[in-house]
Amino acid sequence: MLDLVIQNGRIIDGTGNPWFFGDIGVKDGTIVEVGRVQQKGRQRIDACGQVIAPGFIDGHCHSDLMILDHPHSEIKLQQGVTTEVIGNCGLAPAPFFREHGELLRSYVEPVLGKTDWDWPWETVGQYMDYVKQHHPSDNLATYVAHGALRIAVMGFADRPASPKEIEGMKKLLEEGLKDGAIGLSIGLLYAPGSYTSKEELAELCTVLTKYNGLLSTHIRGEGNNLLPSVREVIWIAEKSGVPLHISHLKAAGRRNWGQVMDAMNLIDDARARGFDVTCDVYPYDAGSTMLTTLLPPWVLEGGIKEVIPFGKVSEKAWIPPTLTHVRTVSVTNPTNRMMP
Ligand SMILES: [Zn+2]
Protein backbone atom coordinates (compact mmCIF):
# COMPACT_ATOMS: atom_id res chain seq x y z
CA MET A 1 0.00 0.00 0.00
CA LEU A 2 1.37 3.39 -1.01
CA ASP A 3 0.95 6.56 1.03
CA LEU A 4 -0.17 8.69 -1.89
CA VAL A 5 -1.17 8.16 -5.51
CA ILE A 6 -1.57 11.15 -7.81
CA GLN A 7 -3.50 9.95 -10.85
CA ASN A 8 -4.20 11.19 -14.35
CA GLY A 9 -1.50 13.85 -14.49
CA ARG A 10 0.41 15.31 -17.35
CA ILE A 11 3.85 14.29 -16.07
CA ILE A 12 6.92 16.39 -16.82
CA ASP A 13 9.81 14.56 -15.17
CA GLY A 14 12.39 17.35 -15.35
CA THR A 15 14.90 15.41 -17.46
CA GLY A 16 13.93 17.14 -20.69
CA ASN A 17 11.64 14.30 -21.78
CA PRO A 18 8.32 15.25 -23.40
CA TRP A 19 5.34 15.13 -21.04
CA PHE A 20 3.18 12.03 -20.80
CA PHE A 21 -0.06 11.05 -19.07
CA GLY A 22 0.38 8.94 -15.96
CA ASP A 23 0.30 8.51 -12.20
CA ILE A 24 2.80 9.00 -9.39
CA GLY A 25 3.12 6.69 -6.38
CA VAL A 26 4.67 8.01 -3.16
CA LYS A 27 5.81 6.00 -0.13
CA ASP A 28 7.67 7.33 2.93
CA GLY A 29 8.13 10.69 1.25
CA THR A 30 9.75 9.22 -1.88
CA ILE A 31 8.37 8.78 -5.41
CA VAL A 32 8.49 5.00 -5.90
CA GLU A 33 6.42 4.62 -9.07
CA VAL A 34 5.84 6.70 -12.17
CA GLY A 35 3.57 5.61 -15.03
CA ARG A 36 0.43 3.47 -14.62
CA VAL A 37 0.34 2.89 -10.86
CA GLN A 38 -1.71 -0.21 -9.97
CA GLN A 39 -1.11 -0.19 -6.21
CA LYS A 40 -3.65 1.47 -3.96
CA GLY A 41 -2.72 4.56 -1.96
CA ARG A 42 -3.88 5.65 1.46
CA GLN A 43 -4.55 9.01 -0.17
CA ARG A 44 -5.54 9.54 -3.78
CA ILE A 45 -5.52 12.77 -5.76
CA ASP A 46 -7.01 13.02 -9.24
CA ALA A 47 -4.84 15.54 -11.10
CA CYS A 48 -7.51 15.76 -13.87
CA GLY A 49 -4.89 16.20 -16.58
CA GLN A 50 -3.00 18.98 -14.85
CA VAL A 51 0.78 19.11 -14.80
CA ILE A 52 2.76 17.07 -12.25
CA ALA A 53 6.39 18.24 -12.15
CA PRO A 54 9.31 18.39 -9.75
CA GLY A 55 9.28 21.57 -7.64
CA PHE A 56 10.88 24.55 -9.33
CA ILE A 57 14.06 26.14 -8.01
CA ASP A 58 13.86 29.93 -7.90
CA GLY A 59 17.54 30.73 -8.24
CA HIS A 60 17.28 34.44 -7.54
CA CYS A 61 15.22 35.48 -4.53
CA HIS A 62 15.37 38.24 -1.95
CA SER A 63 13.17 36.48 0.62
CA ASP A 64 15.89 36.53 3.30
CA LEU A 65 13.72 38.47 5.75
CA MET A 66 10.28 37.77 4.32
CA ILE A 67 10.74 34.05 5.01
CA LEU A 68 10.84 34.90 8.72
CA ASP A 69 7.55 36.82 8.61
CA HIS A 70 5.89 34.38 6.17
CA PRO A 71 7.53 30.97 6.64
CA HIS A 72 4.69 29.19 4.80
CA SER A 73 5.83 30.89 1.57
CA GLU A 74 2.40 30.54 -0.01
CA ILE A 75 3.27 32.92 -2.85
CA LYS A 76 6.16 30.70 -3.90
CA LEU A 77 4.46 27.34 -3.38
CA GLN A 78 1.45 28.46 -5.40
CA GLN A 79 3.80 29.03 -8.33
CA GLY A 80 5.32 25.57 -7.95
CA VAL A 81 8.55 26.86 -6.38
CA THR A 82 9.82 24.54 -3.66
CA THR A 83 13.43 25.77 -3.41
CA GLU A 84 14.57 29.37 -3.11
CA VAL A 85 18.11 30.70 -3.36
CA ILE A 86 18.60 33.79 -1.20
CA GLY A 87 21.48 36.11 -0.28
CA ASN A 88 21.67 37.43 -3.85
CA CYS A 89 23.20 40.63 -5.27
CA GLY A 90 25.54 41.15 -2.30
CA LEU A 91 22.49 41.77 -0.10
CA ALA A 92 21.83 39.65 2.98
CA PRO A 93 21.01 40.28 6.64
CA ALA A 94 24.10 38.41 7.91
CA PRO A 95 26.78 38.69 9.10
CA PHE A 96 25.22 41.34 11.32
CA PHE A 97 27.27 43.00 14.02
CA ARG A 98 25.93 45.74 16.31
CA GLU A 99 28.74 48.13 15.44
CA HIS A 100 27.56 48.46 11.83
CA GLY A 101 24.08 47.06 12.38
CA GLU A 102 22.13 50.15 11.34
CA LEU A 103 24.24 50.50 8.18
CA LEU A 104 23.45 46.93 7.19
CA ARG A 105 19.74 47.34 7.87
CA SER A 106 19.48 50.52 5.81
CA TYR A 107 21.49 48.84 3.05
CA VAL A 108 19.36 45.71 2.69
CA GLU A 109 15.86 46.86 3.70
CA PRO A 110 14.98 48.62 0.41
CA VAL A 111 15.26 45.23 -1.31
CA LEU A 112 14.68 42.64 1.44
CA GLY A 113 11.85 44.55 3.10
CA LYS A 114 11.56 46.48 6.34
CA THR A 115 11.57 44.70 9.65
CA ASP A 116 10.59 46.35 12.91
CA TRP A 117 12.07 43.68 15.16
CA ASP A 118 15.58 43.05 16.45
CA TRP A 119 17.75 40.69 14.44
CA PRO A 120 19.03 38.12 16.94
CA TRP A 121 21.85 36.64 14.82
CA GLU A 122 25.41 37.65 14.10
CA THR A 123 26.98 35.10 11.73
CA VAL A 124 25.52 33.58 8.55
CA GLY A 125 25.26 30.24 10.39
CA GLN A 126 23.26 31.81 13.21
CA TYR A 127 20.96 33.47 10.67
CA MET A 128 20.39 30.09 8.97
CA ASP A 129 19.65 28.45 12.33
CA TYR A 130 17.16 31.21 13.11
CA VAL A 131 15.42 30.61 9.76
CA LYS A 132 15.27 26.86 10.48
CA GLN A 133 13.55 27.55 13.79
CA HIS A 134 10.72 29.14 11.76
CA HIS A 135 10.17 25.86 9.83
CA PRO A 136 9.94 27.35 6.32
CA SER A 137 7.73 25.36 3.95
CA ASP A 138 10.21 25.52 1.09
CA ASN A 139 13.88 24.58 0.84
CA LEU A 140 16.38 27.40 1.11
CA ALA A 141 19.97 27.86 0.06
CA THR A 142 21.92 31.05 0.63
CA TYR A 143 24.97 32.83 -0.64
CA VAL A 144 27.25 34.79 1.65
CA ALA A 145 26.66 38.39 0.53
CA HIS A 146 29.66 40.57 -0.19
CA GLY A 147 27.93 43.83 0.79
CA ALA A 148 27.18 42.42 4.24
CA LEU A 149 30.80 41.24 4.60
CA ARG A 150 32.22 44.64 3.66
CA ILE A 151 29.83 46.51 5.96
CA ALA A 152 30.69 44.14 8.83
CA VAL A 153 34.42 44.78 8.41
CA MET A 154 34.66 48.39 7.16
CA GLY A 155 31.20 50.01 7.09
CA PHE A 156 30.49 52.17 4.04
CA ALA A 157 34.11 53.27 3.54
CA ASP A 158 34.72 54.35 -0.08
CA ARG A 159 38.30 53.06 -0.34
CA PRO A 160 40.16 49.84 -1.01
CA ALA A 161 40.19 47.33 1.85
CA SER A 162 43.47 46.99 3.74
CA PRO A 163 45.15 43.55 3.81
CA LYS A 164 43.84 43.13 7.38
CA GLU A 165 40.29 44.01 6.29
CA ILE A 166 40.48 41.57 3.38
CA GLU A 167 41.57 38.87 5.84
CA GLY A 168 38.58 39.80 8.04
CA MET A 169 36.17 39.41 5.10
CA LYS A 170 37.78 36.13 4.04
CA LYS A 171 37.35 34.76 7.56
CA LEU A 172 33.64 35.68 7.64
CA LEU A 173 33.14 34.25 4.15
CA GLU A 174 34.81 30.99 5.14
CA GLU A 175 32.66 30.74 8.28
CA GLY A 176 29.52 31.14 6.14
CA LEU A 177 30.66 28.50 3.65
CA LYS A 178 31.50 26.09 6.47
CA ASP A 179 28.00 26.65 7.81
CA GLY A 180 26.51 25.62 4.46
CA ALA A 181 26.33 28.71 2.24
CA ILE A 182 26.65 27.82 -1.46
CA GLY A 183 28.97 30.63 -2.52
CA LEU A 184 29.49 34.37 -2.59
CA SER A 185 27.16 36.93 -4.14
CA ILE A 186 28.40 40.35 -5.13
CA GLY A 187 26.35 43.43 -5.94
CA LEU A 188 28.70 45.82 -7.69
CA LEU A 189 25.90 48.22 -8.60
CA TYR A 190 25.26 48.90 -4.93
CA ALA A 191 27.50 50.76 -2.47
CA PRO A 192 29.59 49.43 -0.77
CA GLY A 193 30.01 46.74 -3.47
CA SER A 194 30.62 49.57 -5.93
CA TYR A 195 33.64 50.72 -3.86
CA THR A 196 35.35 47.38 -4.43
CA SER A 197 37.95 46.70 -7.10
CA LYS A 198 38.05 43.54 -9.15
CA GLU A 199 41.43 42.67 -7.60
CA GLU A 200 39.96 42.85 -4.09
CA LEU A 201 37.09 40.59 -5.16
CA ALA A 202 39.39 38.08 -6.85
CA GLU A 203 41.36 37.82 -3.62
CA LEU A 204 38.18 37.24 -1.62
CA CYS A 205 37.01 34.60 -4.12
CA THR A 206 40.07 32.43 -3.50
CA VAL A 207 38.20 31.22 -0.39
CA LEU A 208 35.45 29.76 -2.61
CA THR A 209 37.74 27.28 -4.33
CA LYS A 210 38.14 25.23 -1.13
CA TYR A 211 34.38 24.84 -0.75
CA ASN A 212 33.29 24.44 -4.40
CA GLY A 213 31.55 27.77 -3.95
CA LEU A 214 29.84 29.64 -6.76
CA LEU A 215 30.39 33.33 -7.47
CA SER A 216 27.03 34.92 -8.23
CA THR A 217 27.10 38.46 -9.55
CA HIS A 218 24.89 41.47 -9.88
CA ILE A 219 27.33 43.21 -12.22
CA ARG A 220 28.54 46.82 -11.86
CA GLY A 221 26.40 48.21 -14.67
CA GLU A 222 23.53 46.90 -16.75
CA GLY A 223 23.18 49.99 -18.95
CA ASN A 224 25.87 51.88 -20.87
CA ASN A 225 28.67 49.95 -19.20
CA LEU A 226 27.14 46.48 -19.57
CA LEU A 227 30.02 44.96 -21.54
CA PRO A 228 32.92 46.19 -19.33
CA SER A 229 30.88 44.96 -16.36
CA VAL A 230 30.50 41.47 -17.86
CA ARG A 231 34.23 41.44 -18.72
CA GLU A 232 35.04 42.44 -15.14
CA VAL A 233 33.24 39.53 -13.48
CA ILE A 234 34.60 37.05 -16.01
CA TRP A 235 38.09 38.37 -15.15
CA ILE A 236 37.42 37.88 -11.41
CA ALA A 237 36.22 34.31 -11.97
CA GLU A 238 39.14 33.41 -14.22
CA LYS A 239 41.68 35.00 -11.88
CA SER A 240 40.38 33.14 -8.84
CA GLY A 241 39.35 29.94 -10.65
CA VAL A 242 35.72 29.85 -9.49
CA PRO A 243 32.50 29.11 -11.38
CA LEU A 244 30.60 32.28 -12.25
CA HIS A 245 26.92 33.05 -12.51
CA ILE A 246 25.70 36.40 -13.88
CA SER A 247 22.32 37.28 -12.41
CA HIS A 248 19.48 38.88 -14.36
CA LEU A 249 21.53 39.69 -17.46
CA LYS A 250 19.99 42.62 -19.31
CA ALA A 251 20.79 45.71 -21.37
CA ALA A 252 18.96 48.54 -19.62
CA GLY A 253 18.20 51.76 -21.47
CA ARG A 254 16.88 51.97 -25.01
CA ARG A 255 20.26 52.91 -26.51
CA ASN A 256 21.75 49.68 -25.12
CA TRP A 257 19.11 47.29 -26.34
CA GLY A 258 20.66 44.46 -28.30
CA GLN A 259 23.93 44.48 -26.36
CA VAL A 260 22.89 41.31 -24.56
CA MET A 261 24.03 39.46 -27.70
CA ASP A 262 27.54 40.91 -27.24
CA ALA A 263 27.40 39.97 -23.55
CA MET A 264 26.42 36.42 -24.52
CA ASN A 265 29.42 36.30 -26.87
CA LEU A 266 31.72 37.22 -23.95
CA ILE A 267 30.16 34.40 -21.92
CA ASP A 268 30.50 31.94 -24.82
CA ASP A 269 34.17 32.93 -25.26
CA ALA A 270 34.88 32.32 -21.55
CA ARG A 271 33.14 28.94 -21.74
CA ALA A 272 35.20 28.07 -24.82
CA ARG A 273 38.32 28.81 -22.72
CA GLY A 274 37.06 26.20 -20.26
CA PHE A 275 35.50 28.42 -17.61
CA ASP A 276 32.17 27.61 -16.02
CA VAL A 277 30.12 30.76 -16.71
CA THR A 278 26.32 30.90 -16.70
CA CYS A 279 23.64 33.58 -16.58
CA ASP A 280 19.93 33.97 -16.04
CA VAL A 281 17.30 36.38 -17.28
CA TYR A 282 14.00 37.59 -15.89
CA PRO A 283 10.95 35.98 -17.48
CA TYR A 284 9.61 39.54 -18.08
CA ASP A 285 10.96 42.71 -19.67
CA ALA A 286 11.04 44.96 -16.61
CA GLY A 287 13.41 45.31 -13.69
CA SER A 288 13.37 46.94 -10.29
CA THR A 289 16.07 48.27 -8.05
CA MET A 290 16.82 51.02 -5.55
CA LEU A 291 16.64 54.71 -6.56
CA THR A 292 20.04 55.22 -4.93
CA THR A 293 21.59 53.28 -7.83
CA LEU A 294 20.99 56.40 -9.95
CA LEU A 295 23.51 58.28 -7.78
CA PRO A 296 27.28 58.13 -8.23
CA PRO A 297 28.77 55.71 -5.67
CA TRP A 298 30.66 58.42 -3.70
CA VAL A 299 27.34 60.05 -2.71
CA LEU A 300 26.62 57.03 -0.53
CA GLU A 301 29.86 57.01 1.42
CA GLY A 302 29.10 56.62 5.11
CA GLY A 303 25.81 54.82 4.48
CA ILE A 304 22.36 55.50 3.05
CA LYS A 305 21.38 57.82 5.92
CA GLU A 306 24.36 60.10 5.14
CA VAL A 307 22.77 61.05 1.82
CA ILE A 308 19.74 62.43 3.59
CA PRO A 309 19.12 65.18 4.57
CA PHE A 310 22.24 66.85 3.21
CA GLY A 311 22.54 65.64 -0.37
CA LYS A 312 26.10 65.74 -1.61
CA VAL A 313 26.40 67.32 -5.05
CA SER A 314 30.15 67.10 -5.37
CA GLU A 315 33.04 65.61 -3.45
CA LYS A 316 33.20 68.79 -1.35
CA ALA A 317 29.89 70.63 -1.53
CA TRP A 318 26.94 69.76 0.64
CA ILE A 319 23.61 71.41 0.02
CA PRO A 320 20.02 70.39 0.65
CA PRO A 321 18.88 67.94 -1.99
CA THR A 322 16.33 68.74 -4.64
CA LEU A 323 15.22 66.65 -7.53
CA THR A 324 17.33 68.86 -9.82
CA HIS A 325 20.46 68.05 -7.83
CA VAL A 326 19.74 64.35 -7.92
CA ARG A 327 19.14 64.53 -11.66
CA THR A 328 22.35 66.52 -12.13
CA VAL A 329 24.52 63.98 -10.32
CA SER A 330 22.73 61.11 -11.97
CA VAL A 331 23.04 62.36 -15.52
CA THR A 332 26.64 63.47 -15.03
CA ASN A 333 27.50 60.19 -13.35
CA PRO A 334 30.38 58.94 -15.48
CA THR A 335 29.24 55.33 -15.32
CA ASN A 336 25.65 56.36 -16.10
CA ARG A 337 24.65 53.02 -14.81
CA MET A 338 20.92 52.76 -15.18
CA MET A 339 19.76 55.87 -17.01
CA PRO A 340 17.46 55.18 -19.97
ZN1 LIG B 1 20.47 41.97 -8.43
XYZ file of C-alpha atoms and ligand atoms in Angstrom:
341
model
C 0.000 0.000 0.000
C 1.370 3.391 -1.014
C 0.952 6.560 1.031
C -0.170 8.692 -1.886
C -1.170 8.156 -5.507
C -1.566 11.149 -7.809
C -3.500 9.953 -10.849
C -4.200 11.189 -14.354
C -1.505 13.846 -14.486
C 0.413 15.311 -17.346
C 3.853 14.291 -16.070
C 6.921 16.394 -16.819
C 9.810 14.558 -15.174
C 12.387 17.350 -15.354
C 14.898 15.406 -17.465
C 13.933 17.135 -20.694
C 11.640 14.296 -21.781
C 8.319 15.246 -23.403
C 5.345 15.130 -21.039
C 3.182 12.027 -20.797
C -0.060 11.049 -19.070
C 0.379 8.937 -15.965
C 0.297 8.513 -12.195
C 2.802 8.998 -9.390
C 3.123 6.687 -6.379
C 4.671 8.006 -3.161
C 5.808 6.001 -0.126
C 7.665 7.326 2.931
C 8.127 10.687 1.254
C 9.746 9.215 -1.878
C 8.374 8.776 -5.406
C 8.488 4.998 -5.903
C 6.422 4.621 -9.073
C 5.840 6.698 -12.173
C 3.574 5.608 -15.028
C 0.433 3.473 -14.620
C 0.345 2.892 -10.859
C -1.705 -0.209 -9.973
C -1.114 -0.194 -6.208
C -3.649 1.466 -3.962
C -2.724 4.558 -1.956
C -3.878 5.653 1.464
C -4.546 9.013 -0.168
C -5.541 9.543 -3.779
C -5.524 12.768 -5.759
C -7.006 13.022 -9.242
C -4.844 15.543 -11.105
C -7.507 15.759 -13.866
C -4.892 16.202 -16.582
C -2.999 18.984 -14.853
C 0.783 19.108 -14.797
C 2.759 17.068 -12.251
C 6.389 18.243 -12.154
C 9.307 18.390 -9.747
C 9.278 21.573 -7.642
C 10.882 24.553 -9.333
C 14.065 26.136 -8.010
C 13.862 29.930 -7.899
C 17.539 30.732 -8.236
C 17.283 34.438 -7.537
C 15.224 35.482 -4.527
C 15.374 38.242 -1.953
C 13.168 36.483 0.621
C 15.888 36.535 3.301
C 13.722 38.474 5.755
C 10.282 37.766 4.315
C 10.737 34.054 5.015
C 10.836 34.897 8.720
C 7.551 36.815 8.610
C 5.888 34.379 6.168
C 7.532 30.974 6.644
C 4.693 29.195 4.800
C 5.835 30.895 1.571
C 2.403 30.540 -0.011
C 3.270 32.923 -2.851
C 6.159 30.704 -3.899
C 4.461 27.344 -3.384
C 1.446 28.460 -5.397
C 3.802 29.026 -8.328
C 5.325 25.572 -7.954
C 8.548 26.865 -6.380
C 9.825 24.536 -3.661
C 13.427 25.771 -3.406
C 14.570 29.374 -3.111
C 18.106 30.697 -3.363
C 18.603 33.790 -1.199
C 21.481 36.110 -0.277
C 21.673 37.433 -3.848
C 23.201 40.626 -5.275
C 25.541 41.151 -2.304
C 22.490 41.773 -0.103
C 21.829 39.655 2.982
C 21.005 40.282 6.638
C 24.099 38.413 7.913
C 26.782 38.691 9.104
C 25.217 41.337 11.317
C 27.270 43.003 14.020
C 25.926 45.735 16.306
C 28.740 48.132 15.440
C 27.561 48.464 11.834
C 24.077 47.062 12.384
C 22.127 50.153 11.336
C 24.241 50.496 8.181
C 23.446 46.926 7.193
C 19.745 47.336 7.867
C 19.479 50.520 5.811
C 21.494 48.842 3.047
C 19.358 45.709 2.692
C 15.865 46.856 3.697
C 14.978 48.621 0.409
C 15.262 45.227 -1.310
C 14.685 42.644 1.443
C 11.848 44.553 3.099
C 11.555 46.478 6.338
C 11.569 44.699 9.653
C 10.586 46.355 12.908
C 12.065 43.677 15.163
C 15.583 43.048 16.451
C 17.748 40.689 14.441
C 19.025 38.118 16.945
C 21.847 36.643 14.821
C 25.412 37.652 14.097
C 26.977 35.105 11.734
C 25.523 33.582 8.551
C 25.264 30.238 10.387
C 23.261 31.810 13.207
C 20.956 33.473 10.674
C 20.390 30.087 8.972
C 19.654 28.449 12.329
C 17.157 31.206 13.105
C 15.420 30.614 9.760
C 15.275 26.861 10.484
C 13.547 27.553 13.793
C 10.720 29.143 11.760
C 10.169 25.864 9.825
C 9.939 27.346 6.323
C 7.728 25.358 3.953
C 10.206 25.518 1.092
C 13.880 24.579 0.842
C 16.380 27.401 1.112
C 19.973 27.859 0.057
C 21.919 31.054 0.634
C 24.970 32.830 -0.637
C 27.253 34.795 1.653
C 26.656 38.390 0.528
C 29.663 40.569 -0.195
C 27.926 43.832 0.788
C 27.178 42.419 4.237
C 30.796 41.242 4.599
C 32.220 44.637 3.663
C 29.828 46.510 5.963
C 30.694 44.135 8.831
C 34.416 44.785 8.407
C 34.655 48.394 7.162
C 31.196 50.005 7.093
C 30.492 52.172 4.035
C 34.112 53.268 3.544
C 34.719 54.345 -0.079
C 38.296 53.062 -0.342
C 40.162 49.837 -1.008
C 40.187 47.335 1.855
C 43.474 46.989 3.737
C 45.149 43.552 3.811
C 43.845 43.135 7.377
C 40.289 44.014 6.294
C 40.480 41.572 3.380
C 41.566 38.874 5.845
C 38.582 39.800 8.044
C 36.172 39.411 5.104
C 37.781 36.134 4.040
C 37.347 34.763 7.557
C 33.640 35.676 7.638
C 33.136 34.246 4.148
C 34.813 30.992 5.141
C 32.659 30.743 8.278
C 29.519 31.142 6.141
C 30.658 28.498 3.653
C 31.504 26.091 6.469
C 27.997 26.653 7.809
C 26.514 25.620 4.460
C 26.325 28.714 2.245
C 26.648 27.824 -1.455
C 28.967 30.626 -2.523
C 29.495 34.367 -2.592
C 27.156 36.929 -4.139
C 28.395 40.346 -5.129
C 26.347 43.430 -5.938
C 28.705 45.825 -7.692
C 25.901 48.216 -8.600
C 25.264 48.900 -4.930
C 27.501 50.762 -2.467
C 29.594 49.427 -0.766
C 30.013 46.741 -3.465
C 30.620 49.568 -5.931
C 33.638 50.717 -3.857
C 35.346 47.378 -4.429
C 37.954 46.700 -7.102
C 38.049 43.542 -9.153
C 41.434 42.672 -7.604
C 39.956 42.848 -4.087
C 37.094 40.586 -5.160
C 39.394 38.078 -6.852
C 41.362 37.819 -3.618
C 38.179 37.244 -1.616
C 37.015 34.601 -4.124
C 40.070 32.435 -3.499
C 38.202 31.216 -0.388
C 35.453 29.764 -2.613
C 37.742 27.278 -4.326
C 38.142 25.230 -1.127
C 34.380 24.836 -0.754
C 33.287 24.435 -4.399
C 31.551 27.767 -3.947
C 29.837 29.637 -6.761
C 30.391 33.330 -7.474
C 27.029 34.922 -8.227
C 27.102 38.457 -9.547
C 24.887 41.467 -9.884
C 27.325 43.214 -12.215
C 28.537 46.824 -11.865
C 26.401 48.211 -14.666
C 23.531 46.902 -16.748
C 23.183 49.992 -18.950
C 25.865 51.884 -20.871
C 28.668 49.948 -19.201
C 27.138 46.479 -19.572
C 30.022 44.958 -21.539
C 32.923 46.192 -19.333
C 30.876 44.962 -16.362
C 30.501 41.473 -17.863
C 34.226 41.443 -18.723
C 35.042 42.443 -15.136
C 33.240 39.532 -13.478
C 34.602 37.050 -16.013
C 38.090 38.371 -15.147
C 37.416 37.878 -11.413
C 36.224 34.313 -11.969
C 39.138 33.411 -14.221
C 41.682 35.000 -11.883
C 40.381 33.138 -8.838
C 39.346 29.942 -10.648
C 35.718 29.851 -9.490
C 32.500 29.106 -11.377
C 30.602 32.279 -12.252
C 26.915 33.050 -12.506
C 25.704 36.399 -13.879
C 22.322 37.284 -12.410
C 19.484 38.881 -14.365
C 21.529 39.687 -17.463
C 19.987 42.620 -19.312
C 20.785 45.709 -21.370
C 18.957 48.542 -19.622
C 18.205 51.756 -21.467
C 16.885 51.966 -25.012
C 20.256 52.911 -26.511
C 21.749 49.679 -25.122
C 19.107 47.293 -26.342
C 20.657 44.456 -28.301
C 23.927 44.484 -26.365
C 22.889 41.307 -24.564
C 24.029 39.456 -27.702
C 27.543 40.911 -27.243
C 27.401 39.967 -23.551
C 26.418 36.419 -24.524
C 29.420 36.301 -26.867
C 31.717 37.219 -23.949
C 30.158 34.400 -21.917
C 30.499 31.944 -24.823
C 34.173 32.926 -25.264
C 34.884 32.317 -21.552
C 33.143 28.941 -21.745
C 35.204 28.075 -24.822
C 38.322 28.809 -22.724
C 37.064 26.200 -20.265
C 35.499 28.422 -17.607
C 32.171 27.612 -16.024
C 30.121 30.756 -16.710
C 26.317 30.897 -16.702
C 23.642 33.580 -16.578
C 19.932 33.968 -16.037
C 17.300 36.385 -17.277
C 13.999 37.585 -15.887
C 10.953 35.980 -17.476
C 9.615 39.535 -18.082
C 10.961 42.710 -19.674
C 11.040 44.963 -16.607
C 13.407 45.310 -13.687
C 13.368 46.939 -10.290
C 16.067 48.272 -8.055
C 16.819 51.017 -5.549
C 16.637 54.712 -6.558
C 20.043 55.220 -4.933
C 21.590 53.282 -7.827
C 20.993 56.400 -9.949
C 23.510 58.278 -7.780
C 27.281 58.134 -8.232
C 28.774 55.711 -5.668
C 30.659 58.423 -3.701
C 27.340 60.052 -2.714
C 26.619 57.034 -0.526
C 29.862 57.008 1.418
C 29.101 56.616 5.113
C 25.805 54.823 4.480
C 22.359 55.502 3.052
C 21.382 57.817 5.916
C 24.362 60.105 5.137
C 22.774 61.052 1.822
C 19.745 62.431 3.593
C 19.117 65.181 4.573
C 22.242 66.846 3.208
C 22.540 65.638 -0.375
C 26.098 65.738 -1.611
C 26.397 67.316 -5.047
C 30.155 67.104 -5.369
C 33.038 65.615 -3.453
C 33.201 68.795 -1.348
C 29.893 70.627 -1.533
C 26.938 69.763 0.643
C 23.609 71.409 0.018
C 20.015 70.392 0.654
C 18.878 67.940 -1.992
C 16.334 68.741 -4.642
C 15.218 66.652 -7.534
C 17.330 68.860 -9.815
C 20.464 68.047 -7.832
C 19.740 64.354 -7.919
C 19.144 64.533 -11.663
C 22.353 66.518 -12.131
C 24.516 63.984 -10.325
C 22.726 61.105 -11.975
C 23.038 62.363 -15.523
C 26.638 63.470 -15.031
C 27.497 60.194 -13.354
C 30.385 58.939 -15.477
C 29.240 55.333 -15.325
C 25.647 56.356 -16.096
C 24.651 53.017 -14.810
C 20.916 52.763 -15.176
C 19.756 55.873 -17.015
C 17.461 55.185 -19.967
Zn 20.467 41.965 -8.434
